């Protein structure tokens, strides 16, 4: 293992992980050495005979664990985007070890005693010091020895269950795919789409990771839609039991740490602070959303000529949208070619707002041939970092779309950021990659996260880039969605892939007019998932769930969000956000962040929109700050006032 690429910093530009040199047999030795090295570093900090200072304690902790950080970053990136049987085996083996390693640091009494002695007058240091103290207290540093031992057991059990849930769901996306032998059953798809699904003598449509599969809006055969829908909601049935076990263990852990339930534990460390604040906000949305959804259901039934089922809603909503607004979303796809969306849309908007430019680096690669790497430069020509894009779905990639850091920006470590966006766009068998409008919005959204990472200007890795509370991290990315239809941006990228003609102005106007349609469905679908997450994580310690599906149905009824034709965006069995993705009791974050987003969009519009002055203000006050100050303080510094919910209600047609 002398040649293990994780044992020294990468010699690639920006310390991009050397994926071409990494072999699967490198991971376990690097994890083992990385954990051992960091524990030695921590012991040296804890036993330092010198008085505790910020530099020899907190900054020293920030510098520790570099091998482990490099290894874990590369490994879990590959696990999410290009897994193999071997990486899945390694993940099962290493996840509980990493949990034990984290506990060994956070429950180190000598280290905790030293941290409590540190003082500093520097504002950024003071903020980080408080974050460390919160981390240790919330991790159980003040518990007795027997309590800490039980906490370790709970943490390890939860780590194992989370990995099992994720791997089961990844397998189900393939095992539960819709398989047909007659291409006529795929009527509604164009020929290129049908051909891209061919597997020998069959056609295979894999599941994406939410309930209402996008194909439901296109497939004309009602029975095929029903089959696809039932595969979607019934996948990975074993995950129901895993979820119930995790919820019970989380409740026990919360009680051990002094909280009435897991939701209270989670929210105390977020911008919301209390469960009451979250429930008050959600309560303002449920009634209007359900009323809108019921009105929409009536319109769909009138269009269909019968009472619609959940698998009918996407199909007939498009029919009503076409009839009411003379708008067909499929007509837009030829104008949304993947490369042009990024080059002339996403990168163009970033250049106009922030003065940044992007240069493709074909000499730099990722973990898969589909990954493209760009170098990012500021207006003065200085280097900002790297942006990588992995756009395509594959059986080895988890569902959804996400951003993560491959290298954290930090002045202390001397690193510039490397960030990656993952999408799940179907790769055509040949020809251009044409996106749906929703996929374009997702691309802009994820790039908003990327900007948050790229523009980070902080000293410490712990608060770099997107390392902010869960209920704040979605806010900057949601703001970036506003540029999808901004006239100057749209005119620059929305061009027909064959003729180069711009998207007709009347089509854009129809899109804008149609956007508030079906918001009842979208809001109910989202809120149902949010309130399901909330129900699982408001369980009291000792409360168990014998029938998870019955619990799910009862929770939705109790929250008054049970609309028969609209199931939650994620059911329990495939709710990866909360059972394997770090969003437990935090799925409310998207709508909480959207309150800030809607306020910010209004600010941009009031101040002239796509201008450097506006971009510089947003970058300076918010994007560059990472988690180095209170997030709502950063928002107020940008917006000039406290956030209100009215812009969000207006946006969703719920006012």
XYZ file of C-alpha atoms in Angstrom:
655
model
C 0.000 0.000 0.000
C 2.998 2.324 -0.281
C 1.414 3.651 -3.458
C -1.990 4.244 -1.885
C -3.173 7.545 -3.445
C -4.939 8.618 -0.253
C -1.767 8.670 1.866
C -0.639 12.026 0.438
C -2.531 15.029 -0.946
C -3.517 14.673 -4.580
C -1.033 16.238 -6.986
C -3.822 17.089 -9.429
C -4.945 20.720 -9.759
C -6.936 21.862 -6.717
C -6.259 18.477 -5.093
C -8.971 16.876 -7.212
C -9.185 13.240 -6.067
C -7.099 11.081 -8.441
C -9.974 8.780 -9.385
C -7.991 7.208 -12.243
C -5.426 5.941 -9.715
C -7.853 4.816 -7.032
C -8.582 1.098 -6.828
C -11.129 -0.552 -4.575
C -8.389 -2.236 -2.536
C -7.066 1.210 -1.555
C -10.137 2.196 0.470
C -10.004 0.013 3.595
C -6.254 0.523 4.286
C -6.716 4.280 3.807
C -9.729 4.357 6.135
C -7.794 2.374 8.764
C -4.700 4.566 8.544
C -6.787 7.738 8.398
C -8.749 6.880 11.533
C -5.630 5.830 13.427
C -3.776 8.974 12.421
C -6.634 11.263 13.450
C -7.055 9.557 16.821
C -3.335 10.069 17.451
C -3.697 13.737 16.509
C -6.691 14.100 18.825
C -4.867 12.430 21.702
C -1.951 14.830 21.194
C -4.341 17.794 21.338
C -6.138 16.479 24.414
C -2.889 15.763 26.306
C -1.069 18.951 25.326
C 0.471 20.323 28.560
C 0.211 23.911 27.292
C -2.849 25.970 28.275
C -5.770 25.483 25.890
C -5.929 28.099 23.139
C -8.004 28.371 20.027
C -5.014 27.545 17.834
C -3.678 24.543 19.751
C -7.138 23.055 20.285
C -9.884 24.115 17.860
C -7.668 24.996 14.883
C -5.634 21.850 15.573
C -8.808 19.777 15.376
C -9.658 21.489 12.088
C -6.260 20.457 10.707
C -6.605 16.844 11.843
C -7.791 13.847 9.852
C -6.631 14.820 6.374
C -6.131 11.228 5.143
C -9.515 10.203 6.505
C -11.187 13.217 4.914
C -9.670 12.507 1.493
C -10.633 8.846 1.671
C -14.191 9.319 2.896
C -14.917 12.076 0.383
C -13.826 10.008 -2.607
C -15.352 6.776 -1.327
C -18.829 8.079 -0.526
C -18.884 10.070 -3.758
C -18.343 6.819 -5.648
C -20.865 4.949 -3.476
C -23.572 7.426 -4.424
C -22.710 7.826 -8.090
C -20.997 4.694 -9.393
C -21.247 1.910 -6.849
C -20.142 -1.700 -7.293
C -20.763 -4.858 -5.305
C -17.372 -4.374 -3.666
C -17.915 -0.739 -2.676
C -21.271 -1.749 -1.195
C -19.502 -4.428 0.865
C -16.898 -1.899 2.003
C -19.623 0.595 2.898
C -21.342 -1.961 5.140
C -18.042 -2.722 6.816
C -16.740 0.818 7.209
C -19.887 2.762 8.180
C -20.102 1.439 11.757
C -16.334 1.848 12.128
C -16.638 5.507 11.141
C -19.430 5.949 13.654
C -17.255 4.456 16.403
C -14.416 6.715 15.282
C -16.588 9.824 15.506
C -17.792 8.811 18.949
C -14.199 8.247 20.071
C -13.506 11.921 19.348
C -16.774 13.506 20.458
C -16.916 11.479 23.681
C -13.248 12.075 24.593
C -13.522 13.593 28.075
C -10.018 15.080 28.130
C -10.590 16.759 24.789
C -13.971 18.068 25.896
C -12.471 19.496 29.076
C -9.866 21.297 26.995
C -12.423 22.726 24.562
C -14.369 24.183 27.477
C -11.241 26.098 28.528
C -10.741 27.851 25.169
C -11.530 31.555 24.850
C -11.211 33.930 21.912
C -12.243 37.461 20.966
C -12.246 36.882 17.194
C -15.883 36.749 15.889
C -15.315 33.930 13.387
C -13.329 31.937 15.946
C -16.004 32.546 18.584
C -18.711 31.264 16.240
C -16.705 28.136 15.419
C -15.920 27.543 19.088
C -19.636 27.596 19.891
C -20.281 25.168 17.025
C -17.724 22.770 18.486
C -19.223 23.051 21.945
C -22.687 22.385 20.553
C -21.348 19.415 18.592
C -19.846 17.836 21.697
C -22.874 18.441 23.915
C -25.271 17.126 21.256
C -23.021 14.109 20.782
C -23.253 13.233 24.489
C -19.987 14.585 25.881
C -21.640 15.383 29.226
C -23.290 11.974 29.676
C -22.171 9.400 32.242
C -20.036 6.441 31.177
C -23.007 3.980 31.034
C -25.049 6.521 29.066
C -22.199 7.096 26.628
C -21.822 3.357 26.124
C -25.517 3.067 25.227
C -25.160 6.072 22.937
C -22.309 4.364 21.093
C -24.478 1.284 20.611
C -27.343 3.372 19.248
C -25.109 5.299 16.868
C -23.548 2.140 15.486
C -26.905 0.421 15.034
C -28.312 3.465 13.220
C -25.282 3.619 10.955
C -25.754 -0.010 9.917
C -29.490 0.397 9.324
C -28.971 3.563 7.275
C -26.503 1.789 4.988
C -28.835 -1.190 4.651
C -31.756 1.115 3.762
C -29.734 2.939 1.092
C -28.370 -0.203 -0.503
C -31.790 -1.867 -0.537
C -33.246 1.172 -2.267
C -30.470 1.315 -4.862
C -31.100 -2.340 -5.705
C -34.866 -1.753 -5.894
C -34.490 0.978 -8.519
C -33.354 -1.776 -10.874
C -35.291 -4.757 -9.540
C -38.601 -2.843 -9.535
C -38.179 -1.318 -12.998
C -41.107 -1.505 -15.398
C -40.345 -4.166 -18.021
C -42.402 -4.488 -21.203
C -41.909 -6.576 -24.322
C -44.167 -4.641 -26.673
C -42.947 -1.108 -27.452
C -46.580 -0.130 -28.136
C -47.080 -0.155 -24.373
C -44.710 2.820 -24.260
C -46.929 4.922 -26.497
C -46.452 8.561 -25.541
C -42.660 8.363 -25.632
C -40.830 9.420 -28.767
C -38.855 6.846 -30.730
C -35.497 7.949 -29.340
C -36.742 7.535 -25.748
C -38.150 4.090 -26.480
C -34.922 3.004 -28.125
C -32.895 4.217 -25.125
C -34.898 1.800 -22.924
C -34.263 -1.280 -25.049
C -32.498 -4.151 -23.268
C -32.193 -7.105 -25.644
C -35.806 -8.177 -26.354
C -37.390 -6.022 -23.654
C -37.787 -2.376 -22.738
C -36.818 -1.406 -19.190
C -37.929 1.813 -17.486
C -36.067 2.155 -14.152
C -37.650 3.979 -11.238
C -36.606 7.446 -10.181
C -36.610 8.143 -6.479
C -40.035 9.632 -5.945
C -43.649 8.491 -6.107
C -45.037 10.193 -9.231
C -42.686 8.923 -11.925
C -42.240 11.533 -14.710
C -43.248 8.940 -17.319
C -46.787 8.925 -15.877
C -47.422 12.253 -17.594
C -46.637 10.759 -21.009
C -47.724 7.109 -21.136
C -51.121 6.841 -22.817
C -51.927 3.266 -21.726
C -53.736 3.549 -18.403
C -52.895 0.008 -17.308
C -49.194 0.593 -17.985
C -49.404 3.761 -15.897
C -51.017 1.763 -13.071
C -48.314 -0.893 -13.210
C -45.545 1.718 -13.168
C -47.161 3.545 -10.255
C -47.621 0.384 -8.200
C -44.004 -0.576 -8.789
C -43.017 2.891 -7.621
C -44.963 2.915 -4.342
C -44.269 -0.750 -3.559
C -40.505 -0.896 -4.058
C -38.090 -2.032 -1.326
C -40.848 -3.266 1.030
C -38.279 -4.456 3.558
C -37.361 -0.822 4.147
C -40.602 -0.258 6.092
C -39.283 -2.359 8.962
C -35.833 -0.730 8.763
C -37.440 2.715 8.947
C -39.519 1.794 11.990
C -36.450 0.433 13.785
C -34.461 3.563 12.959
C -37.228 5.867 14.176
C -37.412 4.000 17.493
C -33.634 4.103 17.976
C -33.525 7.812 17.130
C -36.242 8.488 19.715
C -34.272 6.596 22.360
C -31.107 8.512 21.490
C -32.942 11.847 21.698
C -34.191 10.995 25.183
C -30.694 10.021 26.265
C -29.513 13.462 25.146
C -32.311 15.268 26.974
C -34.891 15.829 24.236
C -38.531 14.654 24.106
C -38.169 13.260 20.570
C -35.817 13.160 17.597
C -37.460 16.132 15.857
C -36.834 18.329 18.892
C -33.208 17.195 18.935
C -32.696 17.969 15.244
C -34.490 21.304 15.098
C -32.663 22.743 18.111
C -29.546 22.931 15.920
C -31.337 24.473 12.906
C -32.517 27.972 12.114
C -36.062 26.961 13.093
C -34.867 26.205 16.689
C -38.202 24.712 17.892
C -40.720 22.141 16.691
C -43.451 24.715 17.333
C -41.910 27.080 14.772
C -41.862 24.345 12.138
C -45.403 23.225 12.880
C -46.709 26.791 12.764
C -45.222 27.314 9.308
C -46.480 23.979 7.971
C -49.910 24.650 9.470
C -50.267 27.789 7.348
C -49.792 25.732 4.183
C -51.811 22.541 4.650
C -55.329 23.979 4.345
C -54.754 26.106 1.223
C -52.760 23.321 -0.438
C -55.439 20.677 0.144
C -58.198 23.003 -1.108
C -56.212 23.710 -4.264
C -55.516 20.012 -4.825
C -59.187 19.112 -4.503
C -60.148 21.779 -7.022
C -57.479 20.439 -9.363
C -58.801 16.881 -8.905
C -62.258 18.035 -9.966
C -60.833 19.610 -13.115
C -58.904 16.443 -13.936
C -61.960 14.227 -13.421
C -63.928 16.459 -15.764
C -61.192 16.141 -18.389
C -60.872 12.360 -17.968
C -64.580 11.584 -17.723
C -64.073 9.470 -14.592
C -62.736 9.741 -11.055
C -58.977 9.695 -11.457
C -56.536 7.493 -9.569
C -53.037 8.560 -8.440
C -51.470 7.095 -11.613
C -53.823 9.237 -13.725
C -53.045 12.598 -12.144
C -49.781 13.446 -13.994
C -51.258 12.374 -17.354
C -54.496 14.323 -17.067
C -52.888 17.336 -15.435
C -50.916 17.713 -18.660
C -54.151 17.368 -20.636
C -55.837 20.087 -18.565
C -52.743 22.262 -18.769
C -52.788 21.940 -22.549
C -56.491 22.697 -22.735
C -56.496 25.572 -20.274
C -53.241 27.236 -21.283
C -52.648 25.739 -24.729
C -49.358 24.543 -23.304
C -47.618 21.201 -23.860
C -44.443 20.777 -21.795
C -43.098 18.229 -24.295
C -42.882 20.952 -26.958
C -40.141 22.625 -24.915
C -37.684 19.701 -24.888
C -36.100 20.375 -28.301
C -35.031 23.786 -26.946
C -33.269 22.363 -23.874
C -30.103 20.601 -25.028
C -27.946 19.644 -22.050
C -24.660 21.226 -23.125
C -26.331 24.455 -24.164
C -28.345 24.647 -20.940
C -25.081 24.680 -19.003
C -22.874 26.697 -21.340
C -25.375 29.354 -22.428
C -27.776 29.220 -19.510
C -26.316 28.249 -16.150
C -22.759 29.477 -16.794
C -24.042 32.549 -18.637
C -26.244 33.612 -15.708
C -23.366 33.057 -13.262
C -21.126 35.205 -15.442
C -23.643 38.039 -15.608
C -24.265 37.980 -11.857
C -20.832 37.224 -10.476
C -18.317 37.801 -13.285
C -17.104 34.190 -13.250
C -16.049 32.112 -16.274
C -15.793 28.367 -16.900
C -13.185 26.506 -18.939
C -13.569 22.796 -19.624
C -10.622 20.701 -18.463
C -10.620 17.508 -20.569
C -7.299 16.578 -18.952
C -9.092 16.140 -15.605
C -11.472 13.262 -15.037
C -13.827 11.763 -12.522
C -14.923 8.339 -11.350
C -16.909 7.726 -14.582
C -16.491 8.769 -18.240
C -19.702 10.823 -18.012
C -18.102 13.264 -15.551
C -16.951 16.568 -17.073
C -14.669 18.948 -15.166
C -14.540 22.748 -15.542
C -12.084 25.216 -14.065
C -13.732 28.304 -12.617
C -12.137 31.771 -12.743
C -13.123 35.037 -11.115
C -13.507 38.209 -13.166
C -9.924 39.275 -12.474
C -8.618 35.948 -13.797
C -7.849 34.493 -10.379
C -8.636 30.829 -9.829
C -11.777 29.973 -7.864
C -11.910 26.175 -8.028
C -13.248 23.261 -10.039
C -16.822 22.352 -10.967
C -17.602 18.773 -12.026
C -20.827 17.572 -13.632
C -22.199 14.013 -13.712
C -25.557 14.361 -15.477
C -26.697 10.862 -16.399
C -28.681 8.155 -14.626
C -27.189 4.688 -14.338
C -28.048 1.546 -12.354
C -25.060 2.193 -10.078
C -26.190 5.722 -9.131
C -28.690 6.589 -6.416
C -31.796 8.512 -7.399
C -32.352 12.239 -7.280
C -29.957 15.125 -7.794
C -27.353 16.517 -5.432
C -24.184 18.520 -4.936
C -21.240 17.663 -2.746
C -17.765 18.964 -2.100
C -14.783 16.940 -3.255
C -12.485 19.507 -1.614
C -13.601 22.063 0.996
C -12.437 25.656 0.650
C -10.368 26.694 3.676
C -7.791 29.406 4.270
C -6.509 27.421 7.263
C -5.730 24.326 5.162
C -4.883 26.345 2.062
C -7.462 24.689 -0.188
C -9.664 25.975 -2.982
C -13.052 24.291 -3.521
C -13.861 21.389 -5.817
C -17.601 20.728 -6.138
C -19.687 18.274 -8.129
C -23.303 18.207 -9.296
C -25.095 14.914 -9.897
C -28.296 14.655 -11.947
C -30.269 11.623 -13.137
C -31.042 12.474 -16.758
C -31.730 9.557 -19.103
C -28.822 9.184 -21.502
C -30.025 8.849 -25.095
C -28.869 5.890 -27.174
C -27.663 8.449 -29.727
C -28.059 12.116 -30.538
C -28.381 15.120 -28.231
C -29.518 14.989 -24.620
C -32.777 16.934 -24.441
C -34.074 17.957 -21.017
C -37.546 18.501 -19.658
C -38.348 21.844 -18.095
C -38.225 20.228 -14.637
C -34.761 18.817 -15.377
C -33.563 22.281 -16.412
C -34.891 23.703 -13.134
C -33.118 20.946 -11.221
C -29.847 21.725 -13.017
C -30.094 25.415 -12.073
C -30.998 24.409 -8.503
C -28.038 22.109 -8.015
C -25.737 24.697 -9.523
C -26.946 27.107 -6.849
C -25.459 24.681 -4.319
C -22.277 24.581 -6.405
C -21.977 28.382 -6.273
C -22.433 28.253 -2.502
C -19.415 25.942 -2.357
C -17.313 27.731 -4.981
C -17.765 31.206 -3.484
C -16.891 30.146 0.066
C -14.356 32.498 1.694
C -13.859 31.122 5.192
C -10.918 30.072 7.342
C -12.165 26.781 8.704
C -13.331 23.583 6.957
C -16.060 23.004 9.572
C -18.013 26.005 8.246
C -16.996 25.904 4.575
C -19.457 26.452 1.743
C -22.688 24.509 2.177
C -21.876 23.451 5.743
C -24.830 25.358 7.117
C -28.023 24.149 8.836
C -30.193 21.790 6.781
C -33.093 24.229 6.811
C -30.877 26.924 5.295
C -28.763 25.009 2.786
C -31.531 24.751 0.175
C -32.153 28.494 0.180
C -29.312 29.729 -2.088
C -29.915 26.878 -4.542
C -33.612 27.687 -4.760
C -32.796 31.328 -5.472
C -30.703 30.221 -8.463
C -33.811 28.661 -10.027
C -35.184 32.136 -10.723
C -32.807 32.529 -13.673
C -34.326 29.563 -15.578
C -36.958 31.800 -17.191
C -35.292 35.174 -16.760
C -35.706 36.690 -20.248
C -32.039 37.478 -20.912
C -30.930 34.043 -19.740
C -33.693 32.048 -21.416
C -33.152 33.807 -24.738
C -29.471 32.873 -24.581
C -29.856 29.119 -24.033
C -33.359 28.006 -25.039
C -32.679 27.363 -28.728
C -33.833 24.525 -30.933
C -31.136 21.858 -31.022
C -31.480 21.409 -34.801
C -32.301 24.864 -36.152
C -30.801 27.124 -33.496
C -34.035 29.113 -33.454
C -34.906 30.680 -30.100
C -37.861 29.367 -28.165
C -40.979 31.216 -29.380
C -42.004 34.040 -27.081
C -45.580 32.783 -26.937
C -44.372 29.412 -25.611
C -42.518 31.176 -22.808
C -45.616 33.164 -21.906
C -47.710 29.997 -21.878
C -45.159 28.363 -19.594
C -45.324 31.239 -17.124
C -49.120 31.264 -17.195
C -49.257 27.505 -16.627
C -46.703 27.396 -13.797
C -49.191 27.973 -10.982
C -51.401 25.183 -12.306
C -50.998 21.905 -10.396
C -49.409 23.720 -7.462
C -52.020 22.156 -5.192
C -50.736 18.712 -6.189
C -47.085 19.694 -5.875
C -47.564 21.330 -2.486
C -49.686 18.493 -1.053
C -47.225 15.903 -2.393
C -44.352 17.722 -0.711
C -46.175 18.522 2.547
C -47.371 14.919 2.868
C -43.752 13.728 2.741
C -42.707 16.453 5.187
C -45.430 15.580 7.677
C -44.678 11.873 7.295
C -41.048 12.598 8.186
C -42.303 14.647 11.118
C -44.604 11.864 12.357
C -41.815 9.291 12.360
C -39.536 11.612 14.296
C -42.062 12.872 16.829
C -42.336 9.340 18.236
C -41.791 9.288 21.986
C -38.989 7.180 23.462
C -40.212 3.605 23.858
C -42.995 4.077 21.314
C -42.771 1.405 18.612
C -44.563 0.928 15.309
C -45.695 -2.618 14.550
C -47.314 -1.811 11.181
C -45.356 0.931 9.381
C -47.793 1.175 6.448
C -50.751 1.641 8.779
C -48.733 4.203 10.754
C -48.006 6.075 7.517
C -51.695 6.227 6.555
C -52.754 7.305 10.055
C -50.079 10.012 10.194
C -51.309 11.573 6.948
C -54.934 11.486 8.163
C -53.964 13.081 11.462
C -52.094 15.852 9.632
C -55.180 16.461 7.437
C -53.015 16.054 4.341
C -54.492 12.731 3.110
C -55.764 13.400 -0.414
C -56.564 9.997 -2.005
C -55.209 10.884 -5.446
C -52.001 12.478 -4.118
C -49.556 10.249 -2.268
C -46.478 11.679 -0.506
C -43.594 12.565 -2.784
C -41.679 9.887 -0.886
C -43.277 7.038 1.020
C -41.476 5.576 4.022
C -39.927 2.675 2.091
C -38.055 4.942 -0.354
C -37.679 8.097 1.736
C -33.894 8.211 1.340
C -33.642 11.821 2.495
C -34.642 10.920 6.044
C -33.518 7.311 6.438
C -30.150 7.413 4.662
C -29.489 10.987 3.601
C -29.124 13.129 6.704
C -32.497 14.911 6.487
C -34.270 13.093 9.338
C -36.842 15.506 10.825
C -35.464 17.940 8.273
C -37.437 17.474 5.071
C -39.360 20.608 6.066
C -36.133 22.395 5.129
C -37.140 22.830 1.496
C -40.289 24.820 2.250
C -38.588 26.633 5.165
C -35.805 27.656 2.788
C -38.334 28.607 0.136
C -39.680 31.300 2.445
C -36.213 32.904 2.313
C -35.934 32.143 -1.399
C -39.238 33.828 -2.285
C -38.214 36.911 -0.288
C -34.853 37.002 -2.087
C -36.396 36.653 -5.542
C -38.586 39.649 -4.753
C -35.451 41.570 -3.742
C -33.689 40.742 -7.009
C -36.728 41.832 -9.017
C -37.095 45.066 -7.055
C -33.420 45.893 -7.625
C -33.044 45.251 -11.338
C -32.588 41.479 -11.558
C -29.560 40.078 -13.374
C -26.901 42.667 -12.515
C -23.372 42.474 -11.192
C -24.286 44.781 -8.316
C -27.024 42.410 -7.195
C -24.858 39.338 -7.655
C -21.947 40.880 -5.796
C -24.239 41.806 -2.879
C -25.680 38.267 -2.658
C -22.221 36.740 -2.974
C -20.605 39.021 -0.399
C -23.292 38.899 2.281
C -24.435 35.323 1.896
C -22.778 32.916 -0.549
C -19.218 33.638 0.576
C -19.960 33.323 4.276
C -20.649 29.576 4.415
C -21.513 28.685 7.991
C -19.135 31.211 9.517
C -21.942 33.272 11.062
C -25.565 32.845 12.076
C -27.465 32.032 8.837
C -30.424 34.289 9.544
C -28.017 37.122 10.299
C -26.514 36.550 6.849
C -30.025 36.615 5.360
C -30.874 39.865 7.134
C -27.573 41.397 5.999
C -28.562 40.550 2.441
C -32.306 41.265 2.500
C -32.375 44.097 5.022
C -35.297 42.680 7.002
C -36.803 39.587 8.622
C -38.364 37.019 6.259
C -42.139 36.741 5.821
C -44.287 33.974 4.334
C -46.472 36.068 2.000
C -44.156 35.952 -1.064
C -44.126 32.148 -0.833
C -47.923 31.913 -0.614
C -48.249 34.175 -3.647
C -45.692 32.181 -5.632
C -47.542 28.903 -5.053
C -50.972 30.381 -5.686
C -51.947 29.710 -2.071
C -52.676 33.293 -1.027
